[in-house]
Short mmCIF file of C-alpha atoms and ligand atoms in Angstrom, two decimals:
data_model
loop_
_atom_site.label_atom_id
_atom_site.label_comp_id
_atom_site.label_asym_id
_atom_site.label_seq_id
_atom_site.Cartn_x
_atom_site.Cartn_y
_atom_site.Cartn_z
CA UNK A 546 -34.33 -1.01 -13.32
CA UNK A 547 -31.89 -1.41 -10.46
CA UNK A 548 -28.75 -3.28 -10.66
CA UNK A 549 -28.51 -6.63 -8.72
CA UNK A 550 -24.86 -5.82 -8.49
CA UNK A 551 -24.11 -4.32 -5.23
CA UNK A 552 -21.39 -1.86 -5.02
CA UNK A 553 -19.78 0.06 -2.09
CA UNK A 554 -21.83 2.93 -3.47
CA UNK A 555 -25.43 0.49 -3.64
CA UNK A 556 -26.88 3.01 -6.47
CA UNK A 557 -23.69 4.35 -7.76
CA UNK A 558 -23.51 5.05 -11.66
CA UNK A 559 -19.89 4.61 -12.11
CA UNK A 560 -18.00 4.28 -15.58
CA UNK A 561 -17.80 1.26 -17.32
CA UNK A 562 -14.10 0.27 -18.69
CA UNK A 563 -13.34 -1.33 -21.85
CA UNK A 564 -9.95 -1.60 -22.31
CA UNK A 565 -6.46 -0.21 -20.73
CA UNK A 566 -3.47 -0.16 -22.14
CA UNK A 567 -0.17 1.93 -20.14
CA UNK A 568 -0.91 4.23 -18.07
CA UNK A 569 -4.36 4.94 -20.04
CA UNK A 570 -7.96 3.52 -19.27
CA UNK A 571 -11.03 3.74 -22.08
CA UNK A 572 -14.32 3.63 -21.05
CA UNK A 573 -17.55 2.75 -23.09
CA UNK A 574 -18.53 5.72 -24.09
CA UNK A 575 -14.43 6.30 -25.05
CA UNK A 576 -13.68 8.42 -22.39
CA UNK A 577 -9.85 8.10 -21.67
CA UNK A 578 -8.59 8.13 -17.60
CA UNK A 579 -4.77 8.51 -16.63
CA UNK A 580 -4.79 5.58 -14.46
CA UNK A 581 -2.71 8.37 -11.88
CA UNK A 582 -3.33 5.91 -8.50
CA UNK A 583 -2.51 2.28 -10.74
CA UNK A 584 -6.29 1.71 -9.73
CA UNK A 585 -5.54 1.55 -6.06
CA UNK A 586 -1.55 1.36 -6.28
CA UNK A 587 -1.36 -1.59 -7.91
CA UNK A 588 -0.46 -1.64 -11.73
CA UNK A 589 3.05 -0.49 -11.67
CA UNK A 590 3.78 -1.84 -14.93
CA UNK A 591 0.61 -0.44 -16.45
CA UNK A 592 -1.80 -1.93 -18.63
CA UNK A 593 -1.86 -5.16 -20.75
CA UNK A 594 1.60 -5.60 -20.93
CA UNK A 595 2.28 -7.89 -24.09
CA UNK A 596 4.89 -10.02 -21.75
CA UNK A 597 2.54 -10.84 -18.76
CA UNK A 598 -1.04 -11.22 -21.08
CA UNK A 599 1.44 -13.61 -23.30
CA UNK A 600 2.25 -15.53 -19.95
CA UNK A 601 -1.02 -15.90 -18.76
CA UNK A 602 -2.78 -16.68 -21.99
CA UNK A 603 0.16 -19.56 -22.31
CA UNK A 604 -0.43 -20.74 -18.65
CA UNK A 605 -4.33 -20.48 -19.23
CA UNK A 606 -3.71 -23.23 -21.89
CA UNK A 607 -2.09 -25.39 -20.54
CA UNK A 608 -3.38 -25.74 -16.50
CA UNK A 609 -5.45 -22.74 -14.36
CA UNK A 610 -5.88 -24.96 -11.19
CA UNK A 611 -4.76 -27.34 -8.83
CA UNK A 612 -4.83 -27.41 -4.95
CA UNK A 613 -1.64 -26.91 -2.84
CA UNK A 614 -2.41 -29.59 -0.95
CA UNK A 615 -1.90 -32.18 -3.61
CA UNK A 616 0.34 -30.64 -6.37
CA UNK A 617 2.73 -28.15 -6.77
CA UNK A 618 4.74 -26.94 -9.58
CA UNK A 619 8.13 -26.07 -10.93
CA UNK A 620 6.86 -22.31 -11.59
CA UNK A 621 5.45 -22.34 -8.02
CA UNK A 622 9.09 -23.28 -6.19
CA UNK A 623 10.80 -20.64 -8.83
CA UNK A 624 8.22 -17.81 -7.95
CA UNK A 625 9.25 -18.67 -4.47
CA UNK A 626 12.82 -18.97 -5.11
CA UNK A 627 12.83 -15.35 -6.75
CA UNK A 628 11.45 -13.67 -4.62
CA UNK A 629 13.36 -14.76 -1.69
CA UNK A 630 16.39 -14.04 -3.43
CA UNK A 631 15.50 -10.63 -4.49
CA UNK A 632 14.33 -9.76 -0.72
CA UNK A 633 16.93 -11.40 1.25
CA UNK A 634 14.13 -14.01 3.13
CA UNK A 635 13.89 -17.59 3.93
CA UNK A 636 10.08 -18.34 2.78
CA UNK A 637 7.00 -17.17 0.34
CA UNK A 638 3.96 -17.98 1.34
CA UNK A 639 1.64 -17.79 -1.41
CA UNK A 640 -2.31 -15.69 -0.98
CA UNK A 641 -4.33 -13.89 -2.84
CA UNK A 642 -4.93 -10.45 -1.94
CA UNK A 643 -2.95 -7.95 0.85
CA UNK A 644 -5.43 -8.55 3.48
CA UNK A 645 -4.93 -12.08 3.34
CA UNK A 646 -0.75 -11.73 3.40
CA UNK A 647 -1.34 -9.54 6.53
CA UNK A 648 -3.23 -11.65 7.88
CA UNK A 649 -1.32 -14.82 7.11
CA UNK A 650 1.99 -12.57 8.53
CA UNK A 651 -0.15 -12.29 11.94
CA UNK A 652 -0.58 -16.06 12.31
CA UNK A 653 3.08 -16.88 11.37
CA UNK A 654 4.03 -14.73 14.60
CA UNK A 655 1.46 -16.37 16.72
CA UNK A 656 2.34 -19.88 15.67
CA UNK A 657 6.50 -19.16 16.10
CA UNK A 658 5.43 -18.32 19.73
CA UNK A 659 3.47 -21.30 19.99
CA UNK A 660 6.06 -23.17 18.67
CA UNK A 661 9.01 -21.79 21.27
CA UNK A 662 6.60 -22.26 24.15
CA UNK A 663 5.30 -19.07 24.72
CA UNK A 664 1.72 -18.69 23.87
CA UNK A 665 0.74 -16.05 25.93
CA UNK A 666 2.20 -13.93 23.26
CA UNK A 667 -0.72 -13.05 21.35
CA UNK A 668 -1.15 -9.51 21.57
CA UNK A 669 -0.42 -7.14 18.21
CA UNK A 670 0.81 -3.14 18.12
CA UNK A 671 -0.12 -1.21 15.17
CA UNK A 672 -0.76 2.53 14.15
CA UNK A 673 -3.99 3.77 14.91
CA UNK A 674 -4.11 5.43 11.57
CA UNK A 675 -3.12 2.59 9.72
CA UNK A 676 -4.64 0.01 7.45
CA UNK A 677 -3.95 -3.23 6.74
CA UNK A 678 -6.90 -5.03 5.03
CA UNK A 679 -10.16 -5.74 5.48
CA UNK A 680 -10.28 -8.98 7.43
CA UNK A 681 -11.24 -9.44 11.46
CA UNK A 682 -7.22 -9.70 12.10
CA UNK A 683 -6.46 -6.07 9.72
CA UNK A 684 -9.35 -4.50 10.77
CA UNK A 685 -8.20 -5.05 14.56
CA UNK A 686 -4.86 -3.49 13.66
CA UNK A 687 -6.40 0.02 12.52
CA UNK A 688 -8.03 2.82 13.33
CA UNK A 689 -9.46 3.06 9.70
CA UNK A 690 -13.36 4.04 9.41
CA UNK A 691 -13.43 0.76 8.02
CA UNK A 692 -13.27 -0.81 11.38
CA UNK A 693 -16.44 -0.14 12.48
CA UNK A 694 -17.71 -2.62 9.62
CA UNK A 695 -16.53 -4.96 12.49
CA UNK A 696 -17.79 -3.28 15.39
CA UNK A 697 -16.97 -5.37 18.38
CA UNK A 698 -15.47 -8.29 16.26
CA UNK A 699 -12.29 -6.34 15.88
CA UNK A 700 -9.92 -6.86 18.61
CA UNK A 701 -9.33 -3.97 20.82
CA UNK A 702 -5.33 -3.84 20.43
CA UNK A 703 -2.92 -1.28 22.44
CA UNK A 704 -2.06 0.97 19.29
CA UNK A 705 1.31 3.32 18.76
CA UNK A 706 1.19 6.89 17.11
CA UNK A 707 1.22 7.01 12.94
CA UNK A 708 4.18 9.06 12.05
CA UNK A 709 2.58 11.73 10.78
CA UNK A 710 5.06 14.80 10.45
CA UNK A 711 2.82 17.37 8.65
CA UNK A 712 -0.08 17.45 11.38
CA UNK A 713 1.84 16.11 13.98
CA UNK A 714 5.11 17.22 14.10
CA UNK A 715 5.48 20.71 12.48
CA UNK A 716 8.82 22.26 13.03
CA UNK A 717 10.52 19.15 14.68
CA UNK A 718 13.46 17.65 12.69
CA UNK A 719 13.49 13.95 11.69
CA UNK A 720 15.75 12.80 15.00
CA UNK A 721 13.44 14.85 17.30
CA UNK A 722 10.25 13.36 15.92
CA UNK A 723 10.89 10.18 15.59
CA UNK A 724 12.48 10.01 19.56
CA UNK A 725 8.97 11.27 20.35
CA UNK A 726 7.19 8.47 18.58
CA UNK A 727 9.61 6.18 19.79
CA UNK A 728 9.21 6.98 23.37
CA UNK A 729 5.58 6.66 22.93
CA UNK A 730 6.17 3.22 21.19
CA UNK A 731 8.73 1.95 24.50
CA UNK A 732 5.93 2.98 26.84
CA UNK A 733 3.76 0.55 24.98
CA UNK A 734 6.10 -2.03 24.90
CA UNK A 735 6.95 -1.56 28.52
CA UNK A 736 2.89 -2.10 29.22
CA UNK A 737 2.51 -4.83 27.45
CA UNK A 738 6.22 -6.47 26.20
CA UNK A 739 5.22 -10.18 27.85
CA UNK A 740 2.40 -10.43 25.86
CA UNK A 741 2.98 -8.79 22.50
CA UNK A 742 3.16 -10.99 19.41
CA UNK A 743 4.54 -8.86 16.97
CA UNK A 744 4.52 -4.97 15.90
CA UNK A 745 2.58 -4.83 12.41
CA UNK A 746 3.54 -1.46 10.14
CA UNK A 747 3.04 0.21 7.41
CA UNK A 748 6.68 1.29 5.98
CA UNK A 749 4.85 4.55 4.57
CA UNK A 750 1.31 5.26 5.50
CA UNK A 751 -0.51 4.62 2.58
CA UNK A 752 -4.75 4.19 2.74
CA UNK A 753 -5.68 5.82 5.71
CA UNK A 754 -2.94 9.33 5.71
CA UNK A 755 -1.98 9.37 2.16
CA UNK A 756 1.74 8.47 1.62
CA UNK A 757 3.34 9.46 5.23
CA UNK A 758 6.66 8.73 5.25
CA UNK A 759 8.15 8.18 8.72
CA UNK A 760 11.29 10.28 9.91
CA UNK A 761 14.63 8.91 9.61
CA UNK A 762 15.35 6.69 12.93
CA UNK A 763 12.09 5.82 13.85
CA UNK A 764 11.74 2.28 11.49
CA UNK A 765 15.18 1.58 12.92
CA UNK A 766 14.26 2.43 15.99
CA UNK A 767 11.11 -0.26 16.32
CA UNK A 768 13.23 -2.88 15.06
CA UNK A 769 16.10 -2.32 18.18
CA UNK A 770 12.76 -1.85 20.43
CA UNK A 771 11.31 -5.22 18.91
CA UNK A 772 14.91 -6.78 19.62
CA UNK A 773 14.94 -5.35 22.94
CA UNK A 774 11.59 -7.16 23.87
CA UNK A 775 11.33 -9.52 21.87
CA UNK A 776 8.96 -9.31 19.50
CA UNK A 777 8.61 -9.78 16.19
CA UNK A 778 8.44 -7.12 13.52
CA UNK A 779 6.13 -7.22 10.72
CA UNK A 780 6.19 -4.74 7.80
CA UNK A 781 3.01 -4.36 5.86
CA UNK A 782 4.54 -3.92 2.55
CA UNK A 783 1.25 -4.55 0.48
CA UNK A 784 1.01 -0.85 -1.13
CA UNK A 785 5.10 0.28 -1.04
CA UNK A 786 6.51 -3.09 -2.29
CA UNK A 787 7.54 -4.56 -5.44
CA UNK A 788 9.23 -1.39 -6.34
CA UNK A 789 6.60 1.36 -5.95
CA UNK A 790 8.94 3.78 -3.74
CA UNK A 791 12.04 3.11 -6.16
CA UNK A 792 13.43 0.04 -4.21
CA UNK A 793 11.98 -3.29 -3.98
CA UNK A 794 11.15 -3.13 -0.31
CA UNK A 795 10.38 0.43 1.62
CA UNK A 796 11.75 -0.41 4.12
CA UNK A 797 15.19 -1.02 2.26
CA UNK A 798 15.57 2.94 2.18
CA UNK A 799 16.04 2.54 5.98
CA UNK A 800 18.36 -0.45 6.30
CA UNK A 801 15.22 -2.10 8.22
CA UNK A 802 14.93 -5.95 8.10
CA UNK A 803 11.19 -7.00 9.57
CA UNK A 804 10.99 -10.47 10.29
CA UNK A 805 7.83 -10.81 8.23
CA UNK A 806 6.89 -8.84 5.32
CA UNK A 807 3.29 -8.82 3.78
CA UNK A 808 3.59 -8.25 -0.16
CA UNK A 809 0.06 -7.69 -2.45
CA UNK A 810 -1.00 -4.98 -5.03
CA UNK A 811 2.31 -4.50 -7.06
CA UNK A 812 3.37 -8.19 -6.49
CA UNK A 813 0.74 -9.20 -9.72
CA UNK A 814 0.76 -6.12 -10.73
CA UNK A 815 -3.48 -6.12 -11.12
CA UNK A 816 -3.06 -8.96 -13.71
CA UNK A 817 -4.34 -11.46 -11.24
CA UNK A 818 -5.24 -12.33 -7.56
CA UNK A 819 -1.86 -12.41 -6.25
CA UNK A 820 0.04 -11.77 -2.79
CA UNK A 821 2.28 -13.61 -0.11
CA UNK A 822 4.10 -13.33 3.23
CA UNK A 823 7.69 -13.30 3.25
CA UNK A 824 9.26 -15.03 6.38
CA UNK A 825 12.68 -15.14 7.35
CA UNK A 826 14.51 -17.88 8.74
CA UNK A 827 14.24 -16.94 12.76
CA UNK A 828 10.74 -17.76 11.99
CA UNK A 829 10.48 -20.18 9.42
CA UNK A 830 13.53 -22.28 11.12
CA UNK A 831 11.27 -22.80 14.29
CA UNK A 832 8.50 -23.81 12.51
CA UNK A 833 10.14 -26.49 10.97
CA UNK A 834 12.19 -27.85 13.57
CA UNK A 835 8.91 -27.50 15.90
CA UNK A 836 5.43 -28.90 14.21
CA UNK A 837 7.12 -28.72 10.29
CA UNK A 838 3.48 -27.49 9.05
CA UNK A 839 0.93 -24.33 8.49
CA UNK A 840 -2.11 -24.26 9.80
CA UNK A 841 -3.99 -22.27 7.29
CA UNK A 842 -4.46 -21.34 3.74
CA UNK A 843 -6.41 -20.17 0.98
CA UNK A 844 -7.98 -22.40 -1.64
CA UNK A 845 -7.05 -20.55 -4.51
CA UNK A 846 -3.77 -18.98 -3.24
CA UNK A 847 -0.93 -20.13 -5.21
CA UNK A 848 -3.27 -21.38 -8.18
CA UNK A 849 -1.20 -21.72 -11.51
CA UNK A 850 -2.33 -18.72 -13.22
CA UNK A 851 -1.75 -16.27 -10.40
CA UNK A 852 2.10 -17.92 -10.48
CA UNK A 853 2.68 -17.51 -13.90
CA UNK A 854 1.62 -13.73 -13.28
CA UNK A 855 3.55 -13.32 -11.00
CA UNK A 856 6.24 -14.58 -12.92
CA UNK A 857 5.60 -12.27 -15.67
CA UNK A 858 5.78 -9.44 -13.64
CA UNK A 859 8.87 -10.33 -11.90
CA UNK A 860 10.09 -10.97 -15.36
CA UNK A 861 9.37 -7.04 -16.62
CA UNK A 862 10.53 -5.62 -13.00
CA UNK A 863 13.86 -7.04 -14.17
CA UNK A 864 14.35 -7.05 -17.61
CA UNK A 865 12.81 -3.30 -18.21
CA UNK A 866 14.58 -2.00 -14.95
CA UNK A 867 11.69 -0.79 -13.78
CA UNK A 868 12.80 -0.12 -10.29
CA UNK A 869 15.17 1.60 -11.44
CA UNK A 870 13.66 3.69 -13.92
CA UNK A 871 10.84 4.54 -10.69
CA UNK A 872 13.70 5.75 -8.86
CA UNK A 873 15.07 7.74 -11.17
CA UNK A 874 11.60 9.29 -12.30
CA UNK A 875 10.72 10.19 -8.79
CA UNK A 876 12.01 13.48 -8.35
CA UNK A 877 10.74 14.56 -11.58
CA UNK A 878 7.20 13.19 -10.31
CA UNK A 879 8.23 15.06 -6.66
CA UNK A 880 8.98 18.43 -8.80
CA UNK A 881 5.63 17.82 -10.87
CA UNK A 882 3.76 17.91 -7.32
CA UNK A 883 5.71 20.73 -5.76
CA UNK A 884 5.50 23.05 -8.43
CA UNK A 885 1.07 22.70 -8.69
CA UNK A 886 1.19 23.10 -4.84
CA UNK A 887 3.30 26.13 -5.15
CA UNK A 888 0.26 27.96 -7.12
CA UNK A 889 -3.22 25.73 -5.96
CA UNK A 890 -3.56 27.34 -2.00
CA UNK A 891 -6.00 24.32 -1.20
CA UNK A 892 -3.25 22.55 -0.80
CA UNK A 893 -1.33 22.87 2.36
CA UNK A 894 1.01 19.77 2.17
CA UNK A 895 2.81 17.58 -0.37
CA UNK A 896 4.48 14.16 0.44
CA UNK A 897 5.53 10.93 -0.17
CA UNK A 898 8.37 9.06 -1.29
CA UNK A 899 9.17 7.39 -5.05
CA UNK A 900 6.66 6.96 -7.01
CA UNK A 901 3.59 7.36 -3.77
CA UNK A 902 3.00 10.51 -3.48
CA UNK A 903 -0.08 12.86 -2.06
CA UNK A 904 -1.43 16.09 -1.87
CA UNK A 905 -3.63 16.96 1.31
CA UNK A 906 -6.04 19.88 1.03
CA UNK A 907 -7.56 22.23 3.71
CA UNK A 908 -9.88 25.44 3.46
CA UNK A 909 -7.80 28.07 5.32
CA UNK A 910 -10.36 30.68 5.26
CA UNK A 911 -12.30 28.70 8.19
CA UNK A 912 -15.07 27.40 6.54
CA UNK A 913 -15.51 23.55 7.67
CA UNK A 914 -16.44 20.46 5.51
CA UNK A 915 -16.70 17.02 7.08
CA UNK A 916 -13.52 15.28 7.45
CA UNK A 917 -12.81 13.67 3.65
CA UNK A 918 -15.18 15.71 1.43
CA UNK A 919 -12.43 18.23 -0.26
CA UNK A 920 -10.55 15.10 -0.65
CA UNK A 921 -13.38 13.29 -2.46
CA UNK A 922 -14.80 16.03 -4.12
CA UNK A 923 -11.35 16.77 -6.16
CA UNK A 924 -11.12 12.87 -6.61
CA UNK A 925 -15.18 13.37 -8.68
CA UNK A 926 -13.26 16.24 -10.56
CA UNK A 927 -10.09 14.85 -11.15
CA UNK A 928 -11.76 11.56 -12.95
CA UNK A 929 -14.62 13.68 -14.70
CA UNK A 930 -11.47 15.87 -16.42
CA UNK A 931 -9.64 12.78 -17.14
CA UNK A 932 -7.02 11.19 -14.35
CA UNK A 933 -7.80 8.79 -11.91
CA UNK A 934 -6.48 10.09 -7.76
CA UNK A 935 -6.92 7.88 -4.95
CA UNK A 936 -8.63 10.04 -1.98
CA UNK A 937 -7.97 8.48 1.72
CA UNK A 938 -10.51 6.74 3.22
CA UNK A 939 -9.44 6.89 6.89
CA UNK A 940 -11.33 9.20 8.30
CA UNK A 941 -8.78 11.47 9.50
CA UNK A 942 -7.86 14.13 6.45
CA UNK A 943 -8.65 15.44 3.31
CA UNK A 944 -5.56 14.01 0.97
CA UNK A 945 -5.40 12.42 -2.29
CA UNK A 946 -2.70 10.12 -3.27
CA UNK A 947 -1.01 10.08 -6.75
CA UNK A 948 0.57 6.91 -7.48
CA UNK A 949 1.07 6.71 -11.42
CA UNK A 950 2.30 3.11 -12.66
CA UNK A 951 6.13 3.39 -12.29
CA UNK A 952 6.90 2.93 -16.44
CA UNK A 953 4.87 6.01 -17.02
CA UNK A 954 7.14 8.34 -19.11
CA UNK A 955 7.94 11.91 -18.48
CA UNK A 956 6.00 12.87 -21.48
CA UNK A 957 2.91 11.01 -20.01
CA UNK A 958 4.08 12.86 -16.33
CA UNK A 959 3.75 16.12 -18.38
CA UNK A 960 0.23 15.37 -19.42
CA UNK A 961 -1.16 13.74 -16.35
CA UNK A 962 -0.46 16.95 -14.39
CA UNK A 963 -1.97 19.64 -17.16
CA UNK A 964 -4.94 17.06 -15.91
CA UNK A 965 -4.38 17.25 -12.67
CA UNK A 966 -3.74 21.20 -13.04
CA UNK A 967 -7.17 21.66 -14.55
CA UNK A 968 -9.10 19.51 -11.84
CA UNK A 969 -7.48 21.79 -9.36
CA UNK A 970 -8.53 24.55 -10.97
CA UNK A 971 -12.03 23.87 -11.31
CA UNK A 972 -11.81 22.53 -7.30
CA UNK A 973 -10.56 25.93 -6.24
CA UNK A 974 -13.32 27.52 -8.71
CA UNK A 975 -15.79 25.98 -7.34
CA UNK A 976 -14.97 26.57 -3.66
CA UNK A 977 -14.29 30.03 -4.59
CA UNK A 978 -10.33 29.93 -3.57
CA UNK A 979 -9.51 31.67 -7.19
CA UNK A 980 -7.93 31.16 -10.26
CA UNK A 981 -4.28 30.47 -10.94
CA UNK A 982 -2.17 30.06 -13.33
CA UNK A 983 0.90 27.52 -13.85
CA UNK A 984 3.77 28.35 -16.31
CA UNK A 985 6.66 26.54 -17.54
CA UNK A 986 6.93 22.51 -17.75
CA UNK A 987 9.31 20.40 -15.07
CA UNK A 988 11.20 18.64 -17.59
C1 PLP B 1025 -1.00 -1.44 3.50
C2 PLP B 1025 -2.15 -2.29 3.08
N1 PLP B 1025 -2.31 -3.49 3.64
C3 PLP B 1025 -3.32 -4.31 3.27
C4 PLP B 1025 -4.24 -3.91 2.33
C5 PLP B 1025 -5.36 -4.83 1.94
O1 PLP B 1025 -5.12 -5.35 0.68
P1 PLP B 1025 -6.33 -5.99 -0.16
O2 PLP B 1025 -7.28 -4.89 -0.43
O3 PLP B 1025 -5.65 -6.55 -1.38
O4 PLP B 1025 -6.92 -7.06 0.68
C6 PLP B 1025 -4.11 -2.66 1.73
C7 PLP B 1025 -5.09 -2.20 0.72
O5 PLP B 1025 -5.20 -1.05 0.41
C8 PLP B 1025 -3.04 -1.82 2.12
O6 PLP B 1025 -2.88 -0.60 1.57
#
């Protein structure tokens, strides 16, 4: 009989799970998965942590919901209050998934233009390979296959070139590549400065290119160009934040402060519904001394349970270090990735940054395959011999991210890539590329 449920797959037949626990999901038949992509970059601190199920099994007892607009709660101001301190910004606004906080981040710029008498800015720059959600206001800001879900819904936006240094760029340093992308970007703002809103980003290009990380200048170099205009800068901070690159923004490795960040996946960790839009004071100030009030919301954003999550998981972010501890395991995670590249030739680039990384694969021999099939072909082989990759979905390449939860040990690193050793073998066996063979261990 067919399923009533319907899937992104309709018929799909896809594994059933369990339980999880770490870095390690069981399925019904007792299958186990290295959760390698934290589902889709989201559990950093893995699975059923006894802290966070304790929190939310308290909080379940005691109150799950109540609206915003009547009530709001001590745990609600503190989640608030923590997380502005620990990123530096003036406001949280509380949603419930990373679509939503990009979203939300695009309607804070367009009311703080409203509010300071200039609503003709209304306009948004984005990359064209980019994603950032799955609403009419993300899909409008990418160039993600998903957008044609929308078809003439989605707004038709002036777009900027996605760094993109391994297609793009081959050969150019960081300073040369990123004053090409920026002189791209000033002819954009030059076109359309008295009407642009606010320049919405990725930090590192995550869905869509597979964990691009933009050369050195050209972050710092949209902020000055934003300053120069003025516009407003909005980072989309949904898959790099809460600590997944080793610090607890991306775009702290650059010294780069947007005036709106969009938070999700990490934020909750996958232990409930759980995002927000950070806003910083140039913003937020004008807001309150114009109307004082947001037109907008979510009914169940900022519901009791999702706060005392997020609590929880601030709570292990700080008291295990685990920030720290994903910066210090990255370059043993880099080295892991390197060092299968260096003997699998269908792979012709690794990247990334902390603990987001990707491989992206290419037949080099000529033969063709439609855009994403090598990519989703080693993602079927990689689950059936046991760890869990996260192919892009962008339509534009053939790479697979790796984004293991950030408390994994080396020990567990050391087994997740004999996995992920064996899936590429049986890939290249099965495309006919040949056998090789890894020796010696990273640690
Ligand atoms: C950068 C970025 N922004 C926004 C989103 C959308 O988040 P959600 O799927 O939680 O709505 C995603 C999801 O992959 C993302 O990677």
């Amino acid at each position: 009989m067919r399923s009533t449920l319907i899937q992104n797959v309709l018929d799909a037949e896809l594994p059933a799970i369990e339980s999880a626990s770490g870095v390690w999901l069981t399925d019904t038949e007792g299958r186990r998965y290295f959760d390698a992509c934290s589902g889709a970059v989201v559990t950093t601190i893995g699975h059923a942590h006894p802290h966070v199920v304790r929190a939310i099994a308290e909080q379940a007892a005691k109150v799950t919901f109540t609206h915003r607009g009547a009530f709001t709660s001590t745990a609600t101001d503190a989640l608030a209050d923590r997380l502005t301190a620990m990123t530096g910004y003036a406001g949280a606004w509380f949603v419930n998934s990373g679509s939503e906080a990009t979203e939300a981040a695009m309607q804070f710029a367009l009311q703080y233009f409203r509010e300071t008498g200039r609503p003709e800015r209304q306009w948004f720059l984005s990359h064209r390979k980019g994603y950032h959600g799955n609403t009419l206001g993300g899909l409008s800001l990418s160039g993600h296959a998903r957008r044609g879900v929308a078809g003439e819904l989605a707004h038709d936006f002036p777009v900027l070139t996605a760094p993109y240094a391994f297609r793009d760029a081959p050969g150019l340093t960081d300073a040369e590549y990123s004053a090409v992308l920026l002189g791209d970007a000033r002819r954009r703002f030059e076109e359309h400065g008295g009407t642009l809103a606010a320049v919405v980003v990725e930090a590192v290009g995550g869905a869509t290119l597979g964990c691009t990380t933009p050369p050195d200048g050209y972050l710092q170099g949209l902020r000055a160009l934003c300053d120069e205009f003025g516009v407003l800068m909005i980072v989309d901070e949904v898959m790099t934040g809460a600590g997944r690159t080793g610090t607890m923004l991306a775009v702290d490795h650059w010294d780069v402060r947007p005036d709106i960040v969009a938070l999700g996946k990490g934020l909750a960790a996958g232990y409930s519904p759980m995002a927000a839009t950070l806003v910083n004071e140039r913003v937020l100030g004008a807001i309150r001394e114009g109307s004082g009030r947001i037109h907008g919301g979510h009914t169940y954003a900022g519901n009791p349970l999702s706060i005392a999550t997020g609590m929880a998981v601030l709570d292990v972010l700080e008291n295990e270090k685990v920030i720290e501890r994903a910066a210090a395991l990255a370059p043993v995670f880099q080295a892991h990735m390197e060092r299968v590249a260096s003997v699998h030739p269908s792979i012709v680039d690794v990247r990334g940054i902390g603990m987001m990384r990707a491989f992206e694969f290419e037949l080099t021999d000529g033969r063709q395959r439609a855009t994403g099939a090598l990519a989703a072909r080693f993602a079927a082989i990689s689950q059936h011999e046991g760890a869990i990759v996260y192919a892009t979905t962008g339509g534009y390449n053939d790479a697979v991210s790796v984004a293991p939860p950030l408390v994994a040990t080396e020990t567990e690193l050391d087994e997740l890539f004999d996995i992920i050793d064996r899936a590429l073998t049986v890939f290249e066996t099965e495309l006919g590329i040949g056998v090789p063979v890894l020796e010696g261990t990273v640690s």
